[in-house]
Every structure is written in C-alpha cells, then in structure tokens.
CSV table of C-alpha atoms and ligand atoms in Angstrom, one decimal:
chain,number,residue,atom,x,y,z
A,654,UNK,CA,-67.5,-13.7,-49.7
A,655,UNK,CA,-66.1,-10.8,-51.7
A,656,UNK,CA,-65.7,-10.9,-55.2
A,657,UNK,CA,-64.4,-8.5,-58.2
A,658,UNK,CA,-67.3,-7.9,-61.2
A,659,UNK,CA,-67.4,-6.1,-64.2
A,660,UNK,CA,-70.5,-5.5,-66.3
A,661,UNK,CA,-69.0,-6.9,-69.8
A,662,UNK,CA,-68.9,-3.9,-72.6
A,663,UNK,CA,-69.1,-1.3,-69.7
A,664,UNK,CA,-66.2,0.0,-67.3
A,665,UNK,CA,-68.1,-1.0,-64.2
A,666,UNK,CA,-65.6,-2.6,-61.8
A,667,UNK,CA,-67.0,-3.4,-58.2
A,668,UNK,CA,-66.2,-5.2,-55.4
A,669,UNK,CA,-69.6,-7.3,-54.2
A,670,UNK,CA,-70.3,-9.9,-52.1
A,671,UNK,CA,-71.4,-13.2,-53.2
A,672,UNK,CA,-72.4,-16.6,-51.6
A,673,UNK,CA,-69.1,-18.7,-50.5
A,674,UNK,CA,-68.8,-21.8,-53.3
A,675,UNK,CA,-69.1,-25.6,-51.6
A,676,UNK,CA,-68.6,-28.6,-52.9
A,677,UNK,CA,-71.1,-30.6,-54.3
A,678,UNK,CA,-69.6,-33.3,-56.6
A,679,UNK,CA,-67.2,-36.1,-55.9
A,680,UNK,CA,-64.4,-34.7,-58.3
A,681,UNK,CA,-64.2,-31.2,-57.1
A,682,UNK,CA,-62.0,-28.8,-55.1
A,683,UNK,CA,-62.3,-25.7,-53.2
A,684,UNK,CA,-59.1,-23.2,-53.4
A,685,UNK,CA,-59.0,-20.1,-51.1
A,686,UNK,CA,-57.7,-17.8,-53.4
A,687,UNK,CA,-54.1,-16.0,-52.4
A,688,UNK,CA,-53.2,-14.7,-55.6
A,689,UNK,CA,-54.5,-12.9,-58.5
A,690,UNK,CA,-52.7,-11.6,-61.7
A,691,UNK,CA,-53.9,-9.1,-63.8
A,692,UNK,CA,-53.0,-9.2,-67.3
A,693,UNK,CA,-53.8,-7.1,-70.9
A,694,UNK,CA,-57.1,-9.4,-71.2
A,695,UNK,CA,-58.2,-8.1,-67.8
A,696,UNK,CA,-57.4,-4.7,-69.0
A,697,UNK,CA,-59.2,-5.0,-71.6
A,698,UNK,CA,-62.0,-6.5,-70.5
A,699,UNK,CA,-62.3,-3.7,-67.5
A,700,UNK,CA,-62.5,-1.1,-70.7
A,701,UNK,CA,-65.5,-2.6,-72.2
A,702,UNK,CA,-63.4,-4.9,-74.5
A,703,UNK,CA,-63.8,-8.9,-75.3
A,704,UNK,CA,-65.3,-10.4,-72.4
A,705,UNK,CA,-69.1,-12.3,-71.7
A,706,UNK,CA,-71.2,-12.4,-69.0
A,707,UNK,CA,-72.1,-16.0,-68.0
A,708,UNK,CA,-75.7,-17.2,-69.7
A,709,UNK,CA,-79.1,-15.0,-68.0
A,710,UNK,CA,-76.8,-12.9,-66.4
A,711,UNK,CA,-75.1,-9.4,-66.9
A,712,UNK,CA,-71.8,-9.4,-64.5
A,713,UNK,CA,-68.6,-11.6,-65.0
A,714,UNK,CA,-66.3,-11.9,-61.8
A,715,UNK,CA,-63.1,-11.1,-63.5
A,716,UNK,CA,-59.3,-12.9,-63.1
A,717,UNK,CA,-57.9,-15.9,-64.5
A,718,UNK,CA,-54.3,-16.5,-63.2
A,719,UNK,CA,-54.6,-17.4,-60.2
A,720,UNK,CA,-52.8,-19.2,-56.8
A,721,UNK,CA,-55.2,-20.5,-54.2
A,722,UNK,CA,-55.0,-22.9,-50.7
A,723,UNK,CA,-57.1,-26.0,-51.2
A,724,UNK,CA,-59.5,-25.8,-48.3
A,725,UNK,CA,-61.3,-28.7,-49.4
A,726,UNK,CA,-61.3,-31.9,-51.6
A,727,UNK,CA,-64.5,-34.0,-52.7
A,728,UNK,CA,-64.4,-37.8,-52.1
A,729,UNK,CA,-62.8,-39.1,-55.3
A,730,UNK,CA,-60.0,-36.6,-55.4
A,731,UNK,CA,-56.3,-37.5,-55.5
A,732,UNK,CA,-54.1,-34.7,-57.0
A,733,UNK,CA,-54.4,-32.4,-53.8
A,734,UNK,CA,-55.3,-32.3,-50.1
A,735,UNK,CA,-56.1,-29.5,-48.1
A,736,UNK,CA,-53.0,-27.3,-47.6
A,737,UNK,CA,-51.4,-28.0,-50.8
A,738,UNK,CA,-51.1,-24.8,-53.3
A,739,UNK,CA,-52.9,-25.4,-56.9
A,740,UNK,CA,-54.0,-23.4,-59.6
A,741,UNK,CA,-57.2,-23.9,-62.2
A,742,UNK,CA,-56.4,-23.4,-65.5
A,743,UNK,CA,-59.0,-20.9,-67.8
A,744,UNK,CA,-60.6,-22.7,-70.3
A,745,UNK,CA,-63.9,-25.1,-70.0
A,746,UNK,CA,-64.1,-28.0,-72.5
A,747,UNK,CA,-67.6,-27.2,-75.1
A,748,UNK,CA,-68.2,-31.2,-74.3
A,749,UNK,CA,-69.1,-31.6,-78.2
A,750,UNK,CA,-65.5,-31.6,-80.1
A,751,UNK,CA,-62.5,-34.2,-79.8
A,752,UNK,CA,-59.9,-31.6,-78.8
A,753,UNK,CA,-62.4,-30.8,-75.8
A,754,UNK,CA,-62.5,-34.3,-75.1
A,755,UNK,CA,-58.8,-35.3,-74.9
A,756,UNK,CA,-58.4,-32.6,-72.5
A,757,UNK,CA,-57.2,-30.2,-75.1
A,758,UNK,CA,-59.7,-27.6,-74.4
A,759,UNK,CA,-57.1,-24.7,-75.4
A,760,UNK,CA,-57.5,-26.1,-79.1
A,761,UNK,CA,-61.2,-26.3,-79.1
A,762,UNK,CA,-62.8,-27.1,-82.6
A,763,UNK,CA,-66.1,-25.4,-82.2
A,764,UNK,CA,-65.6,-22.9,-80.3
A,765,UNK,CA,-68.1,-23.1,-77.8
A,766,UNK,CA,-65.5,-22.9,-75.2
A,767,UNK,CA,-65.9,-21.0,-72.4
A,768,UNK,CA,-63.1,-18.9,-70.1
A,769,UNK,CA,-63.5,-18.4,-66.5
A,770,UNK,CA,-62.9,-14.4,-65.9
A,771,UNK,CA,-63.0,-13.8,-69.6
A,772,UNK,CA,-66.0,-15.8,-71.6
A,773,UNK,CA,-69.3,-16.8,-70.0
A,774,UNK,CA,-67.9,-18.0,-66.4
A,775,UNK,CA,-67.1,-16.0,-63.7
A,776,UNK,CA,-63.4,-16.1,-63.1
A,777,UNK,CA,-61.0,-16.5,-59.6
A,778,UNK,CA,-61.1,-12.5,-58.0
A,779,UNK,CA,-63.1,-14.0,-54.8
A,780,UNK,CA,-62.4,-15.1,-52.0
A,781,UNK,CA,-63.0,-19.0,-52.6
A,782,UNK,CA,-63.5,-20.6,-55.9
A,783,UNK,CA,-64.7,-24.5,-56.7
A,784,UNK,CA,-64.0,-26.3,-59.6
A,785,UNK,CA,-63.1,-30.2,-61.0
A,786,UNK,CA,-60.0,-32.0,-60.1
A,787,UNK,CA,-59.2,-32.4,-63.7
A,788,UNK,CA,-58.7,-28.4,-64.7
A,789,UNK,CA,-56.5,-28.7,-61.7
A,790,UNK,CA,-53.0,-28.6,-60.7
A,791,UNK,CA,-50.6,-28.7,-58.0
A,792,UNK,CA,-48.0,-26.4,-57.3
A,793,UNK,CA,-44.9,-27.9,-56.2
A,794,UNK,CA,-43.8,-26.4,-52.6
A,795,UNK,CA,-40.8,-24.6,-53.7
A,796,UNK,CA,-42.4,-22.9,-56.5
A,797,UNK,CA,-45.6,-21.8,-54.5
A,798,UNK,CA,-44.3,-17.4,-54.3
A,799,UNK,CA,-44.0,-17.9,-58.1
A,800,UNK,CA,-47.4,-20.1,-58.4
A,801,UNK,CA,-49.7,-17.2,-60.0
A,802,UNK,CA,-47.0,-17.0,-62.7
A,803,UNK,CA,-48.2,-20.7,-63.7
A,804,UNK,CA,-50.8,-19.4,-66.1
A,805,UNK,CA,-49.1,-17.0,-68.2
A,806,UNK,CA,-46.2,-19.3,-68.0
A,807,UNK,CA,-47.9,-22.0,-69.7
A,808,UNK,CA,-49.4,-19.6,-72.6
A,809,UNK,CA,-46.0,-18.7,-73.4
A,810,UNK,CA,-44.4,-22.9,-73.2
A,811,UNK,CA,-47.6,-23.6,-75.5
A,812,UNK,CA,-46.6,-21.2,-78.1
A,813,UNK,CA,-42.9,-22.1,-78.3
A,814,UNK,CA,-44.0,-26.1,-78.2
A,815,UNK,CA,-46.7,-25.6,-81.2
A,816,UNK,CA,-43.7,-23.8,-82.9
A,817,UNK,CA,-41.1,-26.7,-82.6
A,818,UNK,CA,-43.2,-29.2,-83.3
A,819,UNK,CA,-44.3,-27.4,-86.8
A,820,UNK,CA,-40.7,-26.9,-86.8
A,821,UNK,CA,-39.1,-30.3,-86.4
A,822,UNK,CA,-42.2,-31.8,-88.5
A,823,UNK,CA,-41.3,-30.2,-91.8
A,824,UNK,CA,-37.3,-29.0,-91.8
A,825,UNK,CA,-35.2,-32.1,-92.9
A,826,UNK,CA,-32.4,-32.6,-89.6
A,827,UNK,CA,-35.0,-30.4,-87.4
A,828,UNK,CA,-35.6,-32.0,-84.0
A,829,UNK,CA,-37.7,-30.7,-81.4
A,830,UNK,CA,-35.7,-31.2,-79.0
A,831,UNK,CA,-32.3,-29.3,-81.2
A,832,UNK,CA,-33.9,-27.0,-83.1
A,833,UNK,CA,-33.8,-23.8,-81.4
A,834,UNK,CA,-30.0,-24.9,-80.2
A,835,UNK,CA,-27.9,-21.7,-80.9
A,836,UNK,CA,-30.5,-19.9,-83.2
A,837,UNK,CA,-31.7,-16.9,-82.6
A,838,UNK,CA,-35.6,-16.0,-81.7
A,839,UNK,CA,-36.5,-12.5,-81.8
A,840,UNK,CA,-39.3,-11.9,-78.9
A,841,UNK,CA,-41.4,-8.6,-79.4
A,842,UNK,CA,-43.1,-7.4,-76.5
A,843,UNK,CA,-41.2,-7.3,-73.1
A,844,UNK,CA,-44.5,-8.1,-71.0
A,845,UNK,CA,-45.3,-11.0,-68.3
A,846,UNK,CA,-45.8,-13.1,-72.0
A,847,UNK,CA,-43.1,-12.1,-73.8
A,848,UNK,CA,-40.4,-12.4,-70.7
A,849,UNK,CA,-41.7,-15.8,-70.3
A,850,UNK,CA,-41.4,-17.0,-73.6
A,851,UNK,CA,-38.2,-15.2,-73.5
A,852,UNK,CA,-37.1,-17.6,-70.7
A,853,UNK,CA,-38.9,-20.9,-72.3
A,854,UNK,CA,-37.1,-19.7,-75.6
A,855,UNK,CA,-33.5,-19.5,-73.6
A,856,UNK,CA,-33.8,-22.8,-71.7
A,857,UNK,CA,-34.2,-24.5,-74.8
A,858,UNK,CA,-31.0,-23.2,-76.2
A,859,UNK,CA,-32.3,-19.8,-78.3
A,860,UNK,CA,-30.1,-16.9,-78.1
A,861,UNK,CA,-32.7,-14.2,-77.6
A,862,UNK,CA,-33.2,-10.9,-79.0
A,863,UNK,CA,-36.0,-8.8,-77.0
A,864,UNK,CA,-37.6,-5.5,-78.0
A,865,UNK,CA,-39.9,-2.9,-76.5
A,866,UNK,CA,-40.0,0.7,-76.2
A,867,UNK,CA,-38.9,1.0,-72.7
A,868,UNK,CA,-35.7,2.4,-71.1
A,869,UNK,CA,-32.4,0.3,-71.8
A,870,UNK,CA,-32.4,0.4,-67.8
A,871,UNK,CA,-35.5,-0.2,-66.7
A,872,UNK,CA,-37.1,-3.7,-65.6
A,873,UNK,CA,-38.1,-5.1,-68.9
A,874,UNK,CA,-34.8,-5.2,-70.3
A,875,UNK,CA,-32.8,-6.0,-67.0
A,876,UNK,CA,-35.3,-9.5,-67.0
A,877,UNK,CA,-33.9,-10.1,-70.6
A,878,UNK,CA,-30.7,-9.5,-69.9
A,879,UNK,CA,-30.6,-11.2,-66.7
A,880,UNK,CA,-31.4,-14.4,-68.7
A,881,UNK,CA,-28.8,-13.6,-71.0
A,882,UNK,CA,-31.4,-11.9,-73.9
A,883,UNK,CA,-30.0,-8.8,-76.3
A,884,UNK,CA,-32.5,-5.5,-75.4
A,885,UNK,CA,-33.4,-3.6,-78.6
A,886,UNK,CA,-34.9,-0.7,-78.0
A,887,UNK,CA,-38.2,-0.1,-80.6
A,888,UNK,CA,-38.0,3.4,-80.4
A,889,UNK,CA,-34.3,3.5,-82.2
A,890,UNK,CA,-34.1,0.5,-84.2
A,891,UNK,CA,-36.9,-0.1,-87.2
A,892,UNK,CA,-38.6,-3.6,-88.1
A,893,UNK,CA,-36.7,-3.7,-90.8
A,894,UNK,CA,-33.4,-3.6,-90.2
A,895,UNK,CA,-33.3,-6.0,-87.8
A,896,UNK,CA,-32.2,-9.0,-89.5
A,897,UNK,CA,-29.3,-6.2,-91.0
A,898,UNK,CA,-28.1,-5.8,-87.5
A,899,UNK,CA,-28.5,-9.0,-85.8
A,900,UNK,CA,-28.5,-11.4,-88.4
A,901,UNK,CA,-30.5,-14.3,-89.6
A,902,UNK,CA,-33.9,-14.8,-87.4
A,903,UNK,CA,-35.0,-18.2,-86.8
A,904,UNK,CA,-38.5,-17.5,-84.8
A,905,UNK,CA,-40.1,-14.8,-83.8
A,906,UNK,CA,-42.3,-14.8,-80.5
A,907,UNK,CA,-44.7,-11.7,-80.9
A,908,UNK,CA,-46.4,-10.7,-77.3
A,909,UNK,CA,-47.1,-7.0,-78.0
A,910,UNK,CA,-50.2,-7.0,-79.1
A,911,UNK,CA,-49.3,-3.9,-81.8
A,912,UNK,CA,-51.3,-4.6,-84.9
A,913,UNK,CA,-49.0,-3.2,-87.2
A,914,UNK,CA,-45.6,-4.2,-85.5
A,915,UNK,CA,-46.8,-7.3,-85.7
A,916,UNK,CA,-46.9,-7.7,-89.0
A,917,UNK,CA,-44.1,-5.3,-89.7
A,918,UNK,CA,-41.8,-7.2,-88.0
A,919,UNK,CA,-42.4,-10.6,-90.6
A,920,UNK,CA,-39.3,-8.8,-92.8
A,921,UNK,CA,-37.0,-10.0,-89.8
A,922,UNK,CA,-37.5,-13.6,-89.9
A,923,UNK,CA,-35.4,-15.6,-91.7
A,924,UNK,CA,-35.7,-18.9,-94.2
A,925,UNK,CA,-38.0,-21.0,-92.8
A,926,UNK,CA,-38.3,-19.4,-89.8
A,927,UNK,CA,-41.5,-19.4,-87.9
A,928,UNK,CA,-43.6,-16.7,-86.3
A,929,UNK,CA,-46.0,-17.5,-83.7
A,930,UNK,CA,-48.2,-14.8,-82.4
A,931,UNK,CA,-49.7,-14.6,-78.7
A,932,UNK,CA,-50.5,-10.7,-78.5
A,933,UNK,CA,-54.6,-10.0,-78.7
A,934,UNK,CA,-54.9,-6.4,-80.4
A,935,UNK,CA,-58.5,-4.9,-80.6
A,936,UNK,CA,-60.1,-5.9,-83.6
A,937,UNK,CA,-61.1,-2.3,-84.7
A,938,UNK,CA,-57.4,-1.2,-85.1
A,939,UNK,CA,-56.5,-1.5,-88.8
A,940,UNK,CA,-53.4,-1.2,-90.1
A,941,UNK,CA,-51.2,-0.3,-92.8
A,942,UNK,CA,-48.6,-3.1,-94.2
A,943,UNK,CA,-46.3,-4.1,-97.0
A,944,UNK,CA,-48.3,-7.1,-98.1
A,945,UNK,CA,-46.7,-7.8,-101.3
A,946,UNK,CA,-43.9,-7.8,-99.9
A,947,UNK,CA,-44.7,-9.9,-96.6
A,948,UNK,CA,-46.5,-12.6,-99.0
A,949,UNK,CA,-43.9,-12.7,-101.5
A,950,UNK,CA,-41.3,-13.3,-98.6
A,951,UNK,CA,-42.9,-15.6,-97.0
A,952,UNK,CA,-43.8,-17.7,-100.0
A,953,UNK,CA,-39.9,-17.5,-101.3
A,954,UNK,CA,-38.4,-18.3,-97.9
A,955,UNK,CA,-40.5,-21.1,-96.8
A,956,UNK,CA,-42.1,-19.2,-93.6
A,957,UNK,CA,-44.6,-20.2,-91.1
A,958,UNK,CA,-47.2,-17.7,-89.0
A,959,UNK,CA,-49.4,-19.4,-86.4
A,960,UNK,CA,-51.5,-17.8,-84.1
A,961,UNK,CA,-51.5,-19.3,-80.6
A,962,UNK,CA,-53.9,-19.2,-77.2
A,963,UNK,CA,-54.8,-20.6,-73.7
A,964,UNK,CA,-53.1,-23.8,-73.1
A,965,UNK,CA,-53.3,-27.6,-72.4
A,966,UNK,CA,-52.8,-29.1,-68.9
A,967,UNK,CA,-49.7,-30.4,-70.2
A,968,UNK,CA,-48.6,-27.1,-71.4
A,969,UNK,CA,-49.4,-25.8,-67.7
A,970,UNK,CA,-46.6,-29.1,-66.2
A,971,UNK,CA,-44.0,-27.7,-68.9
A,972,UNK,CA,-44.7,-24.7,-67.6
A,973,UNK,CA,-44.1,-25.5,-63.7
A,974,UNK,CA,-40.7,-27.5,-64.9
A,975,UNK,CA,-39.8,-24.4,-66.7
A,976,UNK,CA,-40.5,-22.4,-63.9
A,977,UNK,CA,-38.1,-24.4,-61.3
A,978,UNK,CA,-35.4,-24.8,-64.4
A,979,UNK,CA,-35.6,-21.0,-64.3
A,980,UNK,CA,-35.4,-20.5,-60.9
A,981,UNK,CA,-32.2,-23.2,-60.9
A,982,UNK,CA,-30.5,-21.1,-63.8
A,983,UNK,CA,-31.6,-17.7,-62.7
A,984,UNK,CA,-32.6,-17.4,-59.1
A,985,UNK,CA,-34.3,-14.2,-58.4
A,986,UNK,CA,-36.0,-13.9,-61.9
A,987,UNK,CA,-39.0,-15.0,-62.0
A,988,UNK,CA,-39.6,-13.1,-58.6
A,989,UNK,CA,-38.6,-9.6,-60.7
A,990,UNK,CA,-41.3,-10.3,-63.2
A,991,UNK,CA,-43.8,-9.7,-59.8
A,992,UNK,CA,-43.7,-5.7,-59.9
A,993,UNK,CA,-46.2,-4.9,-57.5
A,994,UNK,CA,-48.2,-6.8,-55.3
A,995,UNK,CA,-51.3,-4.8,-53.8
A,996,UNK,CA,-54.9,-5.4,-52.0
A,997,UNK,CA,-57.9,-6.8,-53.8
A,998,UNK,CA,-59.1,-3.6,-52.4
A,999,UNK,CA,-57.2,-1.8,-55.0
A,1000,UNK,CA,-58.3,-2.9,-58.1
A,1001,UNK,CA,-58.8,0.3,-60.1
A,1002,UNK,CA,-55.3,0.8,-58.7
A,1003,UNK,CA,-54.2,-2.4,-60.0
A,1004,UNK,CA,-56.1,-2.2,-63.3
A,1005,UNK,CA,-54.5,1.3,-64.3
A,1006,UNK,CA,-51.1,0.2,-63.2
A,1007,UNK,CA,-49.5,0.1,-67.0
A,1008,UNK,CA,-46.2,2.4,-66.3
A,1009,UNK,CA,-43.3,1.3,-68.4
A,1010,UNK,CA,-41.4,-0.1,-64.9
A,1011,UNK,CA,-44.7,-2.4,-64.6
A,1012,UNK,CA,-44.4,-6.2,-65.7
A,1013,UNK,CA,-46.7,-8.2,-63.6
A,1014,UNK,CA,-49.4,-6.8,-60.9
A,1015,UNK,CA,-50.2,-9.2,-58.7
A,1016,UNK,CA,-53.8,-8.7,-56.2
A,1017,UNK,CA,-53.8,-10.5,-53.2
A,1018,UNK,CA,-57.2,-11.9,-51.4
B,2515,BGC,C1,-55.5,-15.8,-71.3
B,2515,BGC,C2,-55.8,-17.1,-72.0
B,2515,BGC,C3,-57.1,-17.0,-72.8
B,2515,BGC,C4,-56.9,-15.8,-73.8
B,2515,BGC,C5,-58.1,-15.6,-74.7
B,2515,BGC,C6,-55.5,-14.7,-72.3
B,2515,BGC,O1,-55.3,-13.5,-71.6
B,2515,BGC,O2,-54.3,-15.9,-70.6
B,2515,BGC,O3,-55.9,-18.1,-71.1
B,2515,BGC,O4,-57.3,-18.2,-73.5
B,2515,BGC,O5,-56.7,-14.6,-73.0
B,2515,BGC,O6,-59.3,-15.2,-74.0
C-alpha cells in the first residue's frame, strides 16, 4: 500500500509503499483511510521541526486527523462494523502513569507518550491503518463529510472544557455550564483551531471576538461571522487596545501560534479571566514582552494561563456533539472550514498550501 514519510529533522517527504496492516489481536480495527488533514504540526514536522521517528528506525509516516472506512473488525469488537466511518485519535497511553491509565492519555504524567504521525509512531497518510478498539470512535452517519474535522474539533472542545472547569472551580456563582453565558472570549488565530474553538466558545453562549491578519472579506473572517463572531483585523488594531474597544475580556482562546502576540495579548483579558493557549510556536523564537507589567496584572486581577494539547476520548464525543450542534445552528459551516480537498498525490502541494484564503487542506486516499 502507499504511504506518506518524512525523515524527522529533514524536509524529505515521499510517497512509498509499505506492507498493507492486518489484524492480529482480538480488540483491533482496520480503517481504509478516506481522509487526511494537514495541519501547522504537519507543517512543521515536513520542515524539519518537532516530530520522532518510531524506535530503530529513521522515517515517520506523517498525518493524524484522519476519516477512514472500517474494513475490518477483530472478534471482541463492538463500537464499529465494517462500513461504518471512524476515526483514531493521536495519542498512545505510556502504560506507566494514572492519567494513561484512565484513558486520559492527552494529560499524560510522564511523558512517555507517544503520537501517531507526530512522535515515535507512524501516523494515518496510508492507504489502511490498524489500531485498538479503544483509541476509536465512530462517526455518526450524518456527520461523516465533516468526520476529518473530529480531531481538531476535539483539541479545540478540550481547551474550552479545561478552561470552565478552572473557571467554575474557583469564581464564587461560576458554573460550568453558565459561565461563558453572554461574556465575551477573545479567540486569536483564525485557523482550523481557532474557528473551532470559536464555534465551541459560541455554542456555549460566548460572544466572540476573532482576530487575524487576513482580509475583512476573506474566509477566515466570513466563518466568524457566519457564527455570529466580531472580525478584528491584527494588522489595524494593537493588543493593547483591545479591551479599550471592545470591553471587558473574559477568556481568551489563543490558536496562532505567534510567540510574542501571545503574550502581548494577556493586557486584554479582563479580572479573572482565563487564557488558555493551544498554538505550538518554535521553541527557538524568543520574544520581547512587558513582563512586569503582564505579572503585575495578572497577580492584581486574579488571572489564569493554562496551556492545553491533544485530547481525551471524551473530548473527541463533545467534539462530534458540537460538530452536529453546529451543523444544526449553522448549516454549511463547518463544510467552509474544508478549503481545498486534493490527491494524496499532492502532498508538497498540500503541505505548501498556507495562502491567507486557506483554512483547512484536506488529502484524500
Ligand atoms: C495535534 C495534537 C497533538 C499536538 C502535539 C497537534 O497538532 O493536533 O493531537 O497532541 O499536535 O504534538
């Protein structure tokens, strides 16, 4: 079967072939991959960033959100049958830590994790992939064009739920459930991540504020406002003054990945407001900030930062329900977030596509 490698640390990308997966244990499943999406990790992985080869070998097949056809299903299996549409989440459980071992595998406590397409197991761009019932997940048959969106999706509901529960945990009359109701969350970063926090964020009652430093009517912003989001254009409106024109900012959802935005942009939030961060900048960019005046805000007004990655199994059902809630509220938008579908024959193509009109490249097998 064809699959997609890179050489980890290099910008190798080639299309090889590779022996077909089968099933061999009770508890597994065999997807025929449909759909592939391509997202900044892949980027960055395809030029020579973060990524691992899997142990006593050099070459990492790449892609981790994924939609595949189950083909097969070993004897003990119950969540699919052959037919049905499923995805397999990323992250592989270290087998040593209780997180790992309570299925929470995206909060791993060692950190011997591993990350199929990213960190020491090859990921989903081949033709068939096999994997254990329990890092898998059925896609409902009305959601199955948006199924490849289930990954991102969930990264995005996991860093909105780790903010409300801090949230409704430590501010007296805070609910999880109530608290984003009519406040506003400021979402930086108009990607696939930021959009579909930007949705999570709006179905749970936000009024959102989105900013990049794209065209006013261009994609990005038309998603944002097609949910009923504010655009705020990066290019024309400084970090901070912000909160001077918009007002008082409850959380802020960063997804650009800008080392120095990101930390430029703390003078927006509000008291107690809480910042939770999903962007991955390289490591090597440093960065210029106002730190006395970040702490000393922060300290005075009672704010939270988290960091937040990958995500639970149950982060991946919120995501599906948030995906058909979407689809309910906003037909036709989730479906705009899909720029460009192309070949798996075109993966340079695919992995160079980062105009400003792009959101989400999707590669079909
Ligand atoms: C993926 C996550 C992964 C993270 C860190 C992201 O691009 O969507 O699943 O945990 O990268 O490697």
């Amino acid at each position: 079967m064809k699959v997609i490698t890179t050489v980890p640390g290099s910008k190798i990308i080639e299309i090889k072939e590779r022996p077909e997966p089968q099933i061999s244990q009770p508890d597994e499943i065999k997807l025929k991959i449909t759909k592939i999406g391509i997202c900044g990790t892949d980027r960055e992985i395809a030029h020579g960033g973060r990524a691992d080869a899997p142990p006593g070998t050099n070459e990492l097949v790449l892609g981790h959100e994924m939609l595949g056809r189950v083909v097969a299903v070993g004897e003990n299996v119950t969540k699919v049958k052959p037919g049905d549409y499923a995805v397999f989440t990323v992250r592989r459980d270290c087998g040593e830590c209780a997180p790992c071992n309570v299925g929470r595998n995206d909060m791993c406590q060692t950190g011997k994790y591993t990350e199929r397409g990213i960190r020491a197991y090859d990921g989903y761009m081949a033709e068939y992939v096999v994997d254990k019932e329990k890092y898998c997940l059925r896609v409902p048959d009305d959601l199955v064009d948006l199924g490849v969106l289930t990954e991102p999706m969930s990264v995005s509901v996991k860093a909105v739920d780790e903010a409300l529960k801090i949230q409704a945990a430590r501010i007296p009359g805070a609910t999880y459930d109530g608290w984003l109701k009519g406040r506003t969350a400021l979402v930086v970063g108009l990607g696939p991540i930021g959009l579909l926090g930007a949705i999570a964020l709006r179905l749970r009652g936000a009024e959102v504020l989105g900013m990049d430093i794209v065209d006013e009517n261009s994609p990005r912003p038309s998603v944002l406002k097609a949910i009923g989001g504010k655009y705020i254009n990066g290019k024309e409106v400084k970090a901070d003054t912000i909160d001077e024109l918009h007002g008082h900012i409850d959380l802020i959802f960063e997804a650009a990945g800008v080392a120095k935005l990101g930390f430029d942009i703390i003078d927006a939030l509000g008291i107690n407001g809480i910042y939770v961060m999903t962007g991955v900048p390289g490591a090597d960019r440093p960065a210029d900030i106002a730190a006395g005046a970040i702490m000393q805000q922060m300290v005075l007004m009672n704010q939270v930062m988290i960091g937040s990655v990958n995500a639970s199994m149950e982060h991946n059902l919120m995501a599906l329900n948030d995906m058909a809630e979407c689809k309910k509220k906003w037909p036709g938008v989730l479906e705009s977030i899909i720029t460009e579908v192309m070949p798996y024959t075109k993966i340079n193509e695919a992995l160079a596509n980062t105009h400003s009109d792009e959101i989400k490249t999707i590669i079909e097998f």
